[in-house]
Structures are given as structure tokens and as C-alpha cells.
Amino acid sequence: TVGTLPDGSDDRRHLRNKNRPTLVQKVLAVEATIDKGLTPYTGRTQTLAQWLTYWLENIAPLRAGYSTIRGTYRPSVVHHLIPCLGQWPVASVPLDKVNAFYLQRVKDGWAEKTVAHCHTVLTLALDQAVEYGYTTINIAKSATPPTVHESPVEPLNAEEVSRLLKVIATRRNALRWHLALLGLRQGEALGAQWKHLDLDARIFSIVTKAQRR
């Protein structure tokens, strides 16, 4: 018994080997891992692709909002991590393969921020894999993601803003465009209510944000 499973039952691991001395060494290795406060990975064959899929559907929604999962987590998992690293066992993803994946993605023209998101998602998912006992180490924490170089932003000038406002005034949801130009995010704009607007004081307060579940 090496711990407790999510359903409350004992987490029992079984080791087998025809050679008794080899079996003893395996048992001692497991006991040493437990002494370090870690849950040993034994007898659970699961690929990184399988774990990432489970994590995305069952764990990530407990900690992140819909927009984060749809805009960052899912694209990172589906379009990058699983195709490039998914075949490796979750307990033994090679560090050099992770770093090579980051480098190749940058060489292929993907934005540094996109690759950095992949690193963040992989780190979060493997943290949970450690807690669930599928691996004893989060290899992503030793990996080297690319440095994100922010591109300079060139804001619209007054004339351009004026022209834009005239165009969006004829479009559906024109108010949302106005709010976006004020710097509000989509969730903040959708969560806006009339009570948050003080016409006399000419003050609009950002109090809540709407989020799809």
C-alpha cells in the first residue's frame, strides 16, 4: 500500500519478477520513493496523450474558466502537445524531447507566446499527474521554454478611432465595440450592467464579468 486513491480505497501496487534479488531491489526502490514523500509509478501504463486528454476534460475545468480552456489549454493540448509528445509514457517523457519540441515549434514559425502557453499547460498537467501518482517528477519544470519577446503595439490615433466608431455605429452590438475600445475584455463587456454606469458622474465601473460554463 503506497497511499489512498481518490475513491478512498488503498492504493496497492504489485511487483513481480522471477529473480528474487531483482524483485527485492524493486521493492526497496519503491519504499525509498515513498520515504521521499512521492507516490511511485508502478503498474500504470498511460501515455502523455491519455493523461492530457483526461486532465483537459476532468481536472482543468475545476481550476480554469471556459475562455482559458477554449483559448489556451485545448489548442495547446490538441494541436501541439499530443501530436508531438503524446506517444511518450507520462512517467518518462524525455527532457531533451520536450526542449526539442519547443525549439522546433519556434523554427516552424509558431509564436513564442504560443510555445510558452504549451509549456505552461504541460507544467500544470504534469503537476496533477504527480499528485495522481502517474509519475514522480514533473519534467516540464526542468525544461527551457522560449523567451517571449513582446512586439511593440501601435495604437490607433484620434482620427482612426473616430472613423472606426462611425463604422461600428451601424453594426450589431455597437456598444460592445465601444467598450472594447475602452480596454474591456469580452467577459467584462458581457458582464456590464446599467447599474454600473453613473451618467451624472460620467463613471463606468467594471464590477463583474460573464463567463460561459
mmCIF file of C-alpha atoms in Angstrom, residues 15 23 25 31-32 41 63 78 84 95 158 180 196 204 206-207:
data_model
loop_
_atom_site.group_PDB
_atom_site.id
_atom_site.type_symbol
_atom_site.label_atom_id
_atom_site.label_comp_id
_atom_site.label_asym_id
_atom_site.label_seq_id
_atom_site.Cartn_x
_atom_site.Cartn_y
_atom_site.Cartn_z
ATOM 1 C CA LEU A 15 5.640 -6.069 -8.270
ATOM 2 C CA LEU A 23 12.383 -8.214 -7.005
ATOM 3 C CA GLN A 25 15.686 -4.329 -5.288
ATOM 4 C CA GLU A 31 9.988 2.097 -0.479
ATOM 5 C CA ALA A 32 12.722 4.700 -0.999
ATOM 6 C CA TYR A 41 4.778 4.885 -10.638
ATOM 7 C CA ARG A 63 -9.449 25.383 -11.931
ATOM 8 C CA VAL A 78 -4.830 19.164 -29.170
ATOM 9 C CA CYS A 84 4.423 15.979 -30.753
ATOM 10 C CA LEU A 95 13.605 16.252 -21.129
ATOM 11 C CA ALA A 158 -7.683 60.005 -32.782
ATOM 12 C CA ALA A 180 -13.670 47.106 -26.274
ATOM 13 C CA HIS A 196 -22.536 50.060 -13.126
ATOM 14 C CA PHE A 204 -18.417 53.374 -15.622
ATOM 15 C CA ILE A 206 -16.098 47.248 -14.019
ATOM 16 C CA VAL A 207 -17.666 45.108 -11.306
#
